[in-house]
PDB file of C-alpha atoms in Angstrom:
ATOM      1  CA  UNK P   1      30.008 -37.595  32.524  1.00 49.00           C
ATOM      2  CA  UNK P   2      30.237 -40.883  30.294  1.00 47.00           C
ATOM      3  CA  UNK P   3      29.727 -40.175  26.350  1.00 45.00           C
ATOM      4  CA  UNK P   4      26.647 -41.813  26.707  1.00 48.00           C
ATOM      5  CA  UNK P   5      25.102 -39.638  28.574  1.00 54.00           C
ATOM      6  CA  UNK P   6      26.722 -36.642  27.192  1.00 47.00           C
ATOM      7  CA  UNK P   7      25.093 -37.703  23.914  1.00 52.00           C
ATOM      8  CA  UNK P   8      21.473 -38.802  25.848  1.00 82.00           C
ATOM      9  CA  UNK P   9      21.373 -35.546  27.073  1.00 81.00           C
ATOM     10  CA  UNK P  10      22.354 -33.272  23.441  1.00 84.00           C
ATOM     11  CA  UNK P  11      19.538 -35.477  22.088  1.00 86.00           C
ATOM     12  CA  UNK P  12      17.335 -34.567  24.874  1.00 87.00           C
ATOM     13  CA  UNK P  13      18.095 -30.806  24.173  1.00 88.00           C
ATOM     14  CA  UNK P  14      17.838 -31.004  20.791  1.00 88.00           C
ATOM     15  CA  UNK P  15      14.582 -32.026  20.819  1.00 90.00           C
ATOM     16  CA  UNK P  16      13.402 -29.313  23.244  1.00 89.00           C
ATOM     17  CA  UNK P  17      15.136 -26.589  21.600  1.00 88.00           C
ATOM     18  CA  UNK P  18      12.914 -27.859  18.187  1.00 87.00           C
ATOM     19  CA  UNK P  19       9.387 -27.989  20.454  1.00 88.00           C
ATOM     20  CA  UNK P  20       9.977 -24.706  21.545  1.00 87.00           C
ATOM     21  CA  UNK P  21      11.996 -22.243  18.801  1.00 89.00           C
ATOM     22  CA  UNK P  22      11.141 -19.687  20.437  1.00 89.00           C
ATOM     23  CA  UNK P  23      13.314 -20.470  23.220  1.00 91.00           C
ATOM     24  CA  UNK P  24      15.904 -22.132  21.209  1.00 92.00           C
ATOM     25  CA  UNK P  25      18.806 -19.668  22.114  1.00 90.00           C
ATOM     26  CA  UNK P  26      18.016 -19.640  26.164  1.00 90.00           C
ATOM     27  CA  UNK P  27      18.008 -23.719  25.450  1.00 92.00           C
ATOM     28  CA  UNK P  28      21.064 -24.064  23.590  1.00 91.00           C
ATOM     29  CA  UNK P  29      22.789 -21.840  26.073  1.00 91.00           C
ATOM     30  CA  UNK P  30      22.323 -23.131  28.986  1.00 92.00           C
ATOM     31  CA  UNK P  31      22.295 -26.580  28.100  1.00 93.00           C
ATOM     32  CA  UNK P  32      25.892 -26.099  27.352  1.00 93.00           C
ATOM     33  CA  UNK P  33      26.316 -24.449  30.731  1.00 94.00           C
ATOM     34  CA  UNK P  34      25.023 -27.636  32.489  1.00 94.00           C
ATOM     35  CA  UNK P  35      26.830 -29.711  30.506  1.00 93.00           C
ATOM     36  CA  UNK P  36      29.987 -28.282  31.525  1.00 95.00           C
ATOM     37  CA  UNK P  37      28.489 -28.443  35.381  1.00 96.00           C
ATOM     38  CA  UNK P  38      27.960 -31.790  35.168  1.00 94.00           C
ATOM     39  CA  UNK P  39      31.347 -32.330  33.767  1.00 96.00           C
ATOM     40  CA  UNK P  40      32.820 -30.426  36.328  1.00 97.00           C
ATOM     41  CA  UNK P  41      30.824 -32.698  38.901  1.00 96.00           C
ATOM     42  CA  UNK P  42      32.742 -35.531  37.963  1.00 94.00           C
ATOM     43  CA  UNK P  43      36.259 -33.721  38.270  1.00 96.00           C
ATOM     44  CA  UNK P  44      36.251 -32.786  42.106  1.00 95.00           C
ATOM     45  CA  UNK P  45      37.403 -33.900  45.342  1.00 88.00           C
ATOM     46  CA  UNK P  46      34.760 -35.343  47.877  1.00 85.00           C
ATOM     47  CA  UNK P  47      34.666 -33.117  51.293  1.00 75.00           C
ATOM     48  CA  UNK P  48      35.551 -35.326  54.282  1.00 71.00           C
ATOM     49  CA  UNK P  49      32.258 -36.006  56.472  1.00 66.00           C
ATOM     50  CA  UNK P  50      33.927 -36.821  59.278  1.00 62.00           C
ATOM     51  CA  UNK P  51      34.445 -32.367  59.835  1.00 71.00           C
ATOM     52  CA  UNK P  52      30.601 -32.427  59.569  1.00 81.00           C
ATOM     53  CA  UNK P  53      29.597 -31.168  62.977  1.00 85.00           C
ATOM     54  CA  UNK P  54      26.081 -32.824  62.078  1.00 89.00           C
ATOM     55  CA  UNK P  55      23.031 -32.287  64.867  1.00 93.00           C
ATOM     56  CA  UNK P  56      19.388 -34.586  64.042  1.00 92.00           C
ATOM     57  CA  UNK P  57      17.885 -32.112  66.025  1.00 93.00           C
ATOM     58  CA  UNK P  58      18.243 -29.090  64.400  1.00 95.00           C
ATOM     59  CA  UNK P  59      18.012 -30.939  60.540  1.00 95.00           C
ATOM     60  CA  UNK P  60      14.677 -32.155  61.475  1.00 93.00           C
ATOM     61  CA  UNK P  61      14.127 -28.744  62.972  1.00 95.00           C
ATOM     62  CA  UNK P  62      14.380 -27.701  59.112  1.00 96.00           C
ATOM     63  CA  UNK P  63      18.558 -26.737  58.574  1.00 97.00           C
ATOM     64  CA  UNK P  64      19.532 -28.285  55.860  1.00 97.00           C
ATOM     65  CA  UNK P  65      22.939 -30.800  55.953  1.00 96.00           C
ATOM     66  CA  UNK P  66      25.506 -28.404  55.306  1.00 96.00           C
ATOM     67  CA  UNK P  67      24.860 -26.227  57.809  1.00 95.00           C
ATOM     68  CA  UNK P  68      27.068 -28.348  59.746  1.00 94.00           C
ATOM     69  CA  UNK P  69      30.347 -27.793  57.432  1.00 93.00           C
ATOM     70  CA  UNK P  70      32.390 -25.303  57.477  1.00 93.00           C
ATOM     71  CA  UNK P  71      32.323 -22.996  54.201  1.00 95.00           C
ATOM     72  CA  UNK P  72      36.232 -23.298  54.139  1.00 95.00           C
ATOM     73  CA  UNK P  73      35.686 -26.781  53.029  1.00 93.00           C
ATOM     74  CA  UNK P  74      34.806 -25.870  49.475  1.00 96.00           C
ATOM     75  CA  UNK P  75      37.470 -22.727  48.546  1.00 96.00           C
ATOM     76  CA  UNK P  76      39.116 -25.227  46.948  1.00 96.00           C
ATOM     77  CA  UNK P  77      36.450 -26.657  45.061  1.00 97.00           C
ATOM     78  CA  UNK P  78      34.719 -23.129  44.324  1.00 98.00           C
ATOM     79  CA  UNK P  79      37.541 -21.698  42.704  1.00 98.00           C
ATOM     80  CA  UNK P  80      38.374 -25.031  40.707  1.00 98.00           C
ATOM     81  CA  UNK P  81      34.939 -25.061  39.406  1.00 98.00           C
ATOM     82  CA  UNK P  82      34.718 -21.054  38.666  1.00 99.00           C
ATOM     83  CA  UNK P  83      38.178 -21.477  36.559  1.00 98.00           C
ATOM     84  CA  UNK P  84      35.926 -23.654  34.170  1.00 98.00           C
ATOM     85  CA  UNK P  85      32.252 -22.509  34.463  1.00 98.00           C
ATOM     86  CA  UNK P  86      32.489 -18.754  34.451  1.00 98.00           C
ATOM     87  CA  UNK P  87      34.742 -18.110  31.156  1.00 97.00           C
ATOM     88  CA  UNK P  88      31.778 -20.216  29.657  1.00 96.00           C
ATOM     89  CA  UNK P  89      29.186 -18.296  31.336  1.00 94.00           C
ATOM     90  CA  UNK P  90      30.894 -15.251  30.154  1.00 94.00           C
ATOM     91  CA  UNK P  91      29.828 -16.922  26.368  1.00 90.00           C
ATOM     92  CA  UNK P  92      26.269 -17.516  27.740  1.00 87.00           C
ATOM     93  CA  UNK P  93      25.806 -13.515  28.768  1.00 86.00           C
ATOM     94  CA  UNK P  94      27.871 -12.056  26.885  1.00 91.00           C
ATOM     95  CA  UNK P  95      27.635  -8.673  28.399  1.00 91.00           C
ATOM     96  CA  UNK P  96      28.893 -10.283  31.704  1.00 92.00           C
ATOM     97  CA  UNK P  97      31.931 -11.329  30.122  1.00 96.00           C
ATOM     98  CA  UNK P  98      34.235  -8.661  32.020  1.00 97.00           C
ATOM     99  CA  UNK P  99      32.876  -8.900  34.960  1.00 97.00           C
ATOM    100  CA  UNK P 100      32.957 -12.995  35.377  1.00 98.00           C
ATOM    101  CA  UNK P 101      37.213 -11.902  33.840  1.00 98.00           C
ATOM    102  CA  UNK P 102      36.903  -9.721  37.165  1.00 98.00           C
ATOM    103  CA  UNK P 103      35.734 -11.428  39.606  1.00 98.00           C
ATOM    104  CA  UNK P 104      37.547 -15.081  38.478  1.00 98.00           C
ATOM    105  CA  UNK P 105      40.890 -13.237  39.048  1.00 98.00           C
ATOM    106  CA  UNK P 106      40.011 -12.408  42.740  1.00 98.00           C
ATOM    107  CA  UNK P 107      38.779 -15.484  43.602  1.00 98.00           C
ATOM    108  CA  UNK P 108      42.357 -16.845  42.802  1.00 97.00           C
ATOM    109  CA  UNK P 109      44.300 -14.204  44.379  1.00 97.00           C
ATOM    110  CA  UNK P 110      42.149 -12.516  47.378  1.00 98.00           C
ATOM    111  CA  UNK P 111      41.584 -15.372  50.592  1.00 98.00           C
ATOM    112  CA  UNK P 112      39.504 -13.147  52.596  1.00 98.00           C
ATOM    113  CA  UNK P 113      37.275 -12.156  49.877  1.00 99.00           C
ATOM    114  CA  UNK P 114      36.897 -16.042  48.414  1.00 99.00           C
ATOM    115  CA  UNK P 115      36.034 -16.785  52.518  1.00 98.00           C
ATOM    116  CA  UNK P 116      33.528 -13.781  52.044  1.00 99.00           C
ATOM    117  CA  UNK P 117      31.732 -15.180  49.124  1.00 99.00           C
ATOM    118  CA  UNK P 118      32.285 -18.600  50.566  1.00 98.00           C
ATOM    119  CA  UNK P 119      29.915 -17.861  53.615  1.00 98.00           C
ATOM    120  CA  UNK P 120      27.615 -16.357  50.654  1.00 98.00           C
ATOM    121  CA  UNK P 121      26.681 -18.948  48.715  1.00 98.00           C
ATOM    122  CA  UNK P 122      27.417 -22.126  51.382  1.00 97.00           C
ATOM    123  CA  UNK P 123      25.473 -20.810  54.103  1.00 97.00           C
ATOM    124  CA  UNK P 124      23.016 -18.073  52.832  1.00 96.00           C
ATOM    125  CA  UNK P 125      24.841 -15.232  55.102  1.00 98.00           C
ATOM    126  CA  UNK P 126      23.155 -11.937  53.172  1.00 97.00           C
ATOM    127  CA  UNK P 127      26.090  -9.581  54.859  1.00 98.00           C
ATOM    128  CA  UNK P 128      28.467 -11.468  53.546  1.00 99.00           C
ATOM    129  CA  UNK P 129      27.456 -11.628  49.979  1.00 98.00           C
ATOM    130  CA  UNK P 130      26.586  -7.478  49.914  1.00 98.00           C
ATOM    131  CA  UNK P 131      29.950  -6.821  51.454  1.00 99.00           C
ATOM    132  CA  UNK P 132      31.974  -9.279  48.867  1.00 99.00           C
ATOM    133  CA  UNK P 133      29.650  -7.388  45.881  1.00 98.00           C
ATOM    134  CA  UNK P 134      31.018  -3.977  46.929  1.00 98.00           C
ATOM    135  CA  UNK P 135      34.393  -4.833  47.361  1.00 98.00           C
ATOM    136  CA  UNK P 136      34.423  -6.472  43.888  1.00 98.00           C
ATOM    137  CA  UNK P 137      32.329  -3.367  42.647  1.00 98.00           C
ATOM    138  CA  UNK P 138      29.570  -5.734  41.200  1.00 97.00           C
ATOM    139  CA  UNK P 139      25.695  -6.079  42.158  1.00 96.00           C
ATOM    140  CA  UNK P 140      24.882  -8.952  45.050  1.00 96.00           C
ATOM    141  CA  UNK P 141      22.191 -10.290  42.188  1.00 93.00           C
ATOM    142  CA  UNK P 142      25.215 -10.441  39.586  1.00 93.00           C
ATOM    143  CA  UNK P 143      27.307 -12.457  42.131  1.00 96.00           C
ATOM    144  CA  UNK P 144      24.880 -14.113  43.662  1.00 95.00           C
ATOM    145  CA  UNK P 145      23.880 -15.903  40.116  1.00 93.00           C
ATOM    146  CA  UNK P 146      27.548 -16.135  39.353  1.00 96.00           C
ATOM    147  CA  UNK P 147      28.683 -17.961  42.837  1.00 97.00           C
ATOM    148  CA  UNK P 148      25.621 -20.146  42.494  1.00 96.00           C
ATOM    149  CA  UNK P 149      26.559 -21.655  39.220  1.00 95.00           C
ATOM    150  CA  UNK P 150      29.914 -22.478  40.472  1.00 98.00           C
ATOM    151  CA  UNK P 151      29.412 -23.745  43.647  1.00 98.00           C
ATOM    152  CA  UNK P 152      26.125 -26.107  41.943  1.00 97.00           C
ATOM    153  CA  UNK P 153      28.879 -28.465  41.367  1.00 97.00           C
ATOM    154  CA  UNK P 154      31.204 -28.319  45.121  1.00 97.00           C
ATOM    155  CA  UNK P 155      27.681 -29.329  47.061  1.00 97.00           C
ATOM    156  CA  UNK P 156      26.487 -31.718  44.309  1.00 97.00           C
ATOM    157  CA  UNK P 157      29.486 -34.354  44.958  1.00 96.00           C
ATOM    158  CA  UNK P 158      28.956 -34.102  48.506  1.00 93.00           C
ATOM    159  CA  UNK P 159      25.295 -35.503  48.031  1.00 94.00           C
ATOM    160  CA  UNK P 160      25.815 -39.053  48.723  1.00 92.00           C
ATOM    161  CA  UNK P 161      28.631 -38.211  51.430  1.00 91.00           C
ATOM    162  CA  UNK P 162      26.200 -35.707  53.228  1.00 93.00           C
ATOM    163  CA  UNK P 163      23.173 -37.880  53.076  1.00 93.00           C
ATOM    164  CA  UNK P 164      24.315 -40.778  54.668  1.00 92.00           C
ATOM    165  CA  UNK P 165      24.536 -38.836  57.622  1.00 90.00           C
ATOM    166  CA  UNK P 166      21.030 -38.032  58.394  1.00 92.00           C
ATOM    167  CA  UNK P 167      17.280 -39.244  58.106  1.00 92.00           C
ATOM    168  CA  UNK P 168      16.790 -37.705  54.472  1.00 91.00           C
ATOM    169  CA  UNK P 169      13.911 -39.083  53.520  1.00 89.00           C
ATOM    170  CA  UNK P 170      11.954 -37.607  56.878  1.00 89.00           C
ATOM    171  CA  UNK P 171      12.141 -34.477  55.445  1.00 94.00           C
ATOM    172  CA  UNK P 172       9.558 -32.548  54.367  1.00 92.00           C
ATOM    173  CA  UNK P 173      10.473 -28.782  54.048  1.00 96.00           C
ATOM    174  CA  UNK P 174       9.670 -27.030  50.747  1.00 96.00           C
ATOM    175  CA  UNK P 175      13.890 -26.158  50.749  1.00 97.00           C
ATOM    176  CA  UNK P 176      16.671 -28.553  49.667  1.00 97.00           C
ATOM    177  CA  UNK P 177      17.769 -31.280  52.823  1.00 97.00           C
ATOM    178  CA  UNK P 178      21.414 -30.610  51.651  1.00 97.00           C
ATOM    179  CA  UNK P 179      21.875 -27.252  50.690  1.00 97.00           C
ATOM    180  CA  UNK P 180      18.849 -25.090  51.275  1.00 96.00           C
ATOM    181  CA  UNK P 181      17.731 -24.037  48.163  1.00 96.00           C
ATOM    182  CA  UNK P 182      14.571 -23.869  46.660  1.00 95.00           C
ATOM    183  CA  UNK P 183      13.263 -25.897  43.859  1.00 96.00           C
ATOM    184  CA  UNK P 184      13.002 -25.018  40.462  1.00 96.00           C
ATOM    185  CA  UNK P 185      10.284 -27.959  39.518  1.00 96.00           C
ATOM    186  CA  UNK P 186       8.025 -30.096  41.214  1.00 97.00           C
ATOM    187  CA  UNK P 187       6.973 -33.873  40.035  1.00 96.00           C
ATOM    188  CA  UNK P 188       3.779 -35.558  40.139  1.00 94.00           C
ATOM    189  CA  UNK P 189       4.946 -39.325  40.581  1.00 92.00           C
ATOM    190  CA  UNK P 190       3.647 -42.921  41.668  1.00 83.00           C
ATOM    191  CA  UNK P 191       6.539 -45.051  42.309  1.00 72.00           C
ATOM    192  CA  UNK P 192       5.770 -48.957  42.152  1.00 61.00           C
ATOM    193  CA  UNK P 193       4.107 -51.011  44.909  1.00 56.00           C
ATOM    194  CA  UNK P 194       2.008 -47.857  45.902  1.00 53.00           C
ATOM    195  CA  UNK P 195      -2.295 -47.980  46.012  1.00 50.00           C
ATOM    196  CA  UNK P 196      -4.899 -47.017  43.065  1.00 48.00           C
ATOM    197  CA  UNK P 197      -5.843 -44.882  46.329  1.00 42.00           C
ATOM    198  CA  UNK P 198      -3.241 -42.427  45.973  1.00 50.00           C
ATOM    199  CA  UNK P 199      -2.726 -43.111  42.055  1.00 49.00           C
ATOM    200  CA  UNK P 200      -6.538 -41.551  41.659  1.00 46.00           C
ATOM    201  CA  UNK P 201      -5.786 -39.158  43.652  1.00 58.00           C
ATOM    202  CA  UNK P 202      -2.469 -37.658  41.622  1.00 70.00           C
ATOM    203  CA  UNK P 203       0.167 -39.299  42.936  1.00 83.00           C
ATOM    204  CA  UNK P 204       2.997 -37.746  45.126  1.00 91.00           C
ATOM    205  CA  UNK P 205       4.489 -34.455  44.742  1.00 94.00           C
ATOM    206  CA  UNK P 206       8.324 -34.563  44.714  1.00 96.00           C
ATOM    207  CA  UNK P 207      10.797 -31.327  44.636  1.00 97.00           C
ATOM    208  CA  UNK P 208      13.801 -31.119  42.540  1.00 97.00           C
ATOM    209  CA  UNK P 209      17.326 -28.879  43.847  1.00 96.00           C
ATOM    210  CA  UNK P 210      18.517 -26.860  40.832  1.00 94.00           C
ATOM    211  CA  UNK P 211      21.751 -26.468  42.769  1.00 95.00           C
ATOM    212  CA  UNK P 212      22.813 -30.187  44.040  1.00 95.00           C
ATOM    213  CA  UNK P 213      20.359 -32.046  41.971  1.00 95.00           C
ATOM    214  CA  UNK P 214      18.335 -33.650  44.950  1.00 96.00           C
ATOM    215  CA  UNK P 215      15.135 -34.979  44.730  1.00 95.00           C
ATOM    216  CA  UNK P 216      12.606 -34.624  47.928  1.00 96.00           C
ATOM    217  CA  UNK P 217       8.871 -35.343  48.901  1.00 95.00           C
ATOM    218  CA  UNK P 218       6.780 -32.708  49.892  1.00 96.00           C
ATOM    219  CA  UNK P 219       3.191 -31.927  50.233  1.00 92.00           C
ATOM    220  CA  UNK P 220       0.528 -31.587  47.810  1.00 88.00           C
ATOM    221  CA  UNK P 221      -1.576 -28.403  48.810  1.00 90.00           C
ATOM    222  CA  UNK P 222       1.205 -26.075  50.388  1.00 95.00           C
ATOM    223  CA  UNK P 223       3.017 -23.380  48.682  1.00 97.00           C
ATOM    224  CA  UNK P 224       6.085 -23.978  48.708  1.00 96.00           C
ATOM    225  CA  UNK P 225       7.184 -20.249  48.619  1.00 97.00           C
ATOM    226  CA  UNK P 226       4.754 -19.391  52.115  1.00 97.00           C
ATOM    227  CA  UNK P 227       3.258 -21.766  52.938  1.00 96.00           C
ATOM    228  CA  UNK P 228      -0.473 -21.021  52.207  1.00 97.00           C
ATOM    229  CA  UNK P 229      -2.207 -24.489  52.530  1.00 96.00           C
ATOM    230  CA  UNK P 230      -5.395 -22.179  51.415  1.00 96.00           C
ATOM    231  CA  UNK P 231      -7.066 -24.077  48.057  1.00 93.00           C
ATOM    232  CA  UNK P 232      -8.960 -21.661  46.626  1.00 96.00           C
ATOM    233  CA  UNK P 233      -5.609 -19.375  46.273  1.00 97.00           C
ATOM    234  CA  UNK P 234      -3.553 -21.981  45.783  1.00 97.00           C
ATOM    235  CA  UNK P 235      -3.748 -21.948  41.772  1.00 96.00           C
ATOM    236  CA  UNK P 236      -2.795 -24.729  39.148  1.00 95.00           C
ATOM    237  CA  UNK P 237      -2.836 -24.135  34.904  1.00 93.00           C
ATOM    238  CA  UNK P 238      -1.136 -26.196  32.035  1.00 93.00           C
ATOM    239  CA  UNK P 239      -1.180 -25.234  28.124  1.00 88.00           C
ATOM    240  CA  UNK P 240      -4.056 -26.004  25.836  1.00 86.00           C
ATOM    241  CA  UNK P 241      -1.370 -28.565  23.826  1.00 85.00           C
ATOM    242  CA  UNK P 242       0.769 -29.991  27.022  1.00 86.00           C
ATOM    243  CA  UNK P 243      -1.305 -31.644  30.039  1.00 87.00           C
ATOM    244  CA  UNK P 244       1.003 -32.830  31.912  1.00 91.00           C
ATOM    245  CA  UNK P 245       3.410 -29.413  31.852  1.00 94.00           C
ATOM    246  CA  UNK P 246       1.656 -27.427  34.765  1.00 95.00           C
ATOM    247  CA  UNK P 247       2.344 -23.934  36.881  1.00 96.00           C
ATOM    248  CA  UNK P 248       1.605 -24.640  40.344  1.00 97.00           C
ATOM    249  CA  UNK P 249       0.784 -20.577  41.651  1.00 98.00           C
ATOM    250  CA  UNK P 250       0.415 -18.881  44.893  1.00 98.00           C
ATOM    251  CA  UNK P 251      -2.472 -15.647  44.978  1.00 98.00           C
ATOM    252  CA  UNK P 252      -0.445 -15.263  48.252  1.00 98.00           C
ATOM    253  CA  UNK P 253       3.044 -14.359  47.866  1.00 98.00           C
ATOM    254  CA  UNK P 254       2.549 -14.401  43.736  1.00 98.00           C
ATOM    255  CA  UNK P 255       5.547 -17.024  43.519  1.00 97.00           C
ATOM    256  CA  UNK P 256       5.347 -20.559  41.323  1.00 97.00           C
ATOM    257  CA  UNK P 257       7.045 -23.764  40.453  1.00 97.00           C
ATOM    258  CA  UNK P 258       6.913 -25.811  37.349  1.00 96.00           C
ATOM    259  CA  UNK P 259       5.638 -28.938  37.926  1.00 96.00           C
ATOM    260  CA  UNK P 260       5.355 -31.893  35.018  1.00 94.00           C
ATOM    261  CA  UNK P 261       2.975 -34.402  36.031  1.00 94.00           C
ATOM    262  CA  UNK P 262       4.972 -38.500  35.368  1.00 91.00           C
ATOM    263  CA  UNK P 263       2.622 -40.492  37.249  1.00 88.00           C
ATOM    264  CA  UNK P 264       1.547 -42.218  33.621  1.00 81.00           C
ATOM    265  CA  UNK P 265       5.354 -41.913  32.450  1.00 75.00           C
ATOM    266  CA  UNK P 266       7.224 -44.846  32.393  1.00 67.00           C
ATOM    267  CA  UNK P 267      10.417 -43.142  30.402  1.00 75.00           C
ATOM    268  CA  UNK P 268      13.512 -41.744  32.601  1.00 80.00           C
ATOM    269  CA  UNK P 269      13.763 -38.259  33.246  1.00 86.00           C
ATOM    270  CA  UNK P 270      16.273 -36.339  33.202  1.00 91.00           C
ATOM    271  CA  UNK P 271      15.466 -33.486  35.913  1.00 93.00           C
ATOM    272  CA  UNK P 272      18.832 -31.684  35.887  1.00 93.00           C
ATOM    273  CA  UNK P 273      16.927 -30.273  32.523  1.00 93.00           C
ATOM    274  CA  UNK P 274      13.869 -30.902  33.183  1.00 93.00           C
ATOM    275  CA  UNK P 275      13.596 -27.076  34.234  1.00 93.00           C
ATOM    276  CA  UNK P 276      15.284 -25.614  31.145  1.00 93.00           C
ATOM    277  CA  UNK P 277      12.783 -27.116  28.574  1.00 92.00           C
ATOM    278  CA  UNK P 278       9.480 -25.751  30.500  1.00 94.00           C
ATOM    279  CA  UNK P 279      11.327 -21.998  30.127  1.00 92.00           C
ATOM    280  CA  UNK P 280       7.684 -21.742  27.626  1.00 91.00           C
ATOM    281  CA  UNK P 281       6.078 -21.716  31.125  1.00 93.00           C
ATOM    282  CA  UNK P 282       7.970 -19.414  33.007  1.00 92.00           C
ATOM    283  CA  UNK P 283       7.344 -17.061  30.483  1.00 90.00           C
ATOM    284  CA  UNK P 284       3.746 -17.444  30.932  1.00 92.00           C
ATOM    285  CA  UNK P 285       3.724 -17.258  34.384  1.00 93.00           C
ATOM    286  CA  UNK P 286       5.386 -14.297  34.509  1.00 92.00           C
ATOM    287  CA  UNK P 287       3.058 -12.742  31.738  1.00 91.00           C
ATOM    288  CA  UNK P 288       0.809 -13.107  34.327  1.00 94.00           C
ATOM    289  CA  UNK P 289       3.008 -11.123  36.942  1.00 94.00           C
ATOM    290  CA  UNK P 290       3.917 -14.083  38.376  1.00 95.00           C
ATOM    291  CA  UNK P 291       7.097 -14.543  40.351  1.00 94.00           C
ATOM    292  CA  UNK P 292       9.642 -17.718  40.371  1.00 94.00           C
ATOM    293  CA  UNK P 293      10.406 -19.595  43.778  1.00 94.00           C
ATOM    294  CA  UNK P 294      13.687 -20.439  42.849  1.00 88.00           C
ATOM    295  CA  UNK P 295      15.016 -18.385  39.883  1.00 75.00           C
ATOM    296  CA  UNK P 296      17.027 -19.816  37.005  1.00 79.00           C
ATOM    297  CA  UNK P 297      19.828 -17.803  35.192  1.00 77.00           C
ATOM    298  CA  UNK P 298      16.990 -17.257  32.161  1.00 77.00           C
ATOM    299  CA  UNK P 299      13.954 -16.432  34.610  1.00 74.00           C
ATOM    300  CA  UNK P 300      16.035 -14.638  37.019  1.00 66.00           C
ATOM    301  CA  UNK P 301      17.717 -12.045  33.789  1.00 61.00           C
ATOM    302  CA  UNK P 302      14.390 -11.833  32.195  1.00 57.00           C
ATOM    303  CA  UNK P 303      15.233 -13.984  29.625  1.00 53.00           C
ATOM    304  CA  UNK P 304      12.201 -16.133  29.239  1.00 47.00           C
ATOM    305  CA  UNK P 305      10.011 -13.786  29.169  1.00 49.00           C
ATOM    306  CA  UNK P 306      12.061 -11.714  26.666  1.00 52.00           C
ATOM    307  CA  UNK P 307      11.489 -14.772  24.076  1.00 48.00           C
ATOM    308  CA  UNK P 308       8.272 -14.749  24.447  1.00 44.00           C
ATOM    309  CA  UNK P 309       7.338 -11.190  23.373  1.00 53.00           C
ATOM    310  CA  UNK P 310      10.094 -11.530  20.061  1.00 50.00           C
ATOM    311  CA  UNK P 311       8.553 -14.557  19.713  1.00 50.00           C
TER     312      UNK P 311
END
């Protein structure tokens, strides 16, 4: 990552920590992790798309592009990423240091276990995840979090090559067209050339992927968790002092998704760290009994709610 970009992101993280003092430690620690993921992404090789058995009918039916690649293609990249990211994750989560060190050693030495992990994180095979976790003596939830941390830069490196294979602009599913992940952030946007009518209706809704960083358009009045379209059970709330920061929540499935209103914003927004800057909204939503659609590590482990209570 260019030094100017690192400086810009660090400045943004410092501003976030200053605005949300109760969540300063979370923002600082996970800011380090996000920065390291970006650096690792620049170092990884691109998988040759000639090995991608793409089928347009399956893609338009909802299968993400990574479904057409063999998980084993990511083996070298996952090992390389894990060797750099898991030690840092152990700093962010000190109680997990020993377990991360143990699975890191196994990932480098046990090819069959590596392949189980690849099937779990690349194609989302629950049986492979359960078996890999049992063999390593860790919980499936912990192993998946660790794998996703290392896998993110691996699939992000392939993003442009995979997008060249498919009409991704036609994608309107709630999950990412590249890796299949649920979004961690929604944005309301108005792009150049759009009509005043569209602007007056609140612009377009876009989703951001926390795994590969892709950004795609989605429908406005639909729950991305369960598909509910009943406006009476789709709710939105905002902090009194931040009217352009929202939580979209569904009373049917009880999932929520943070949202940034960027319609009147002229500043370039770093979407890869934006969700971390909305950690205070995670705390509010969870205090009301909602569950994150795409659990970031700081929400999956209850850190956002804990920080809010401590303040």
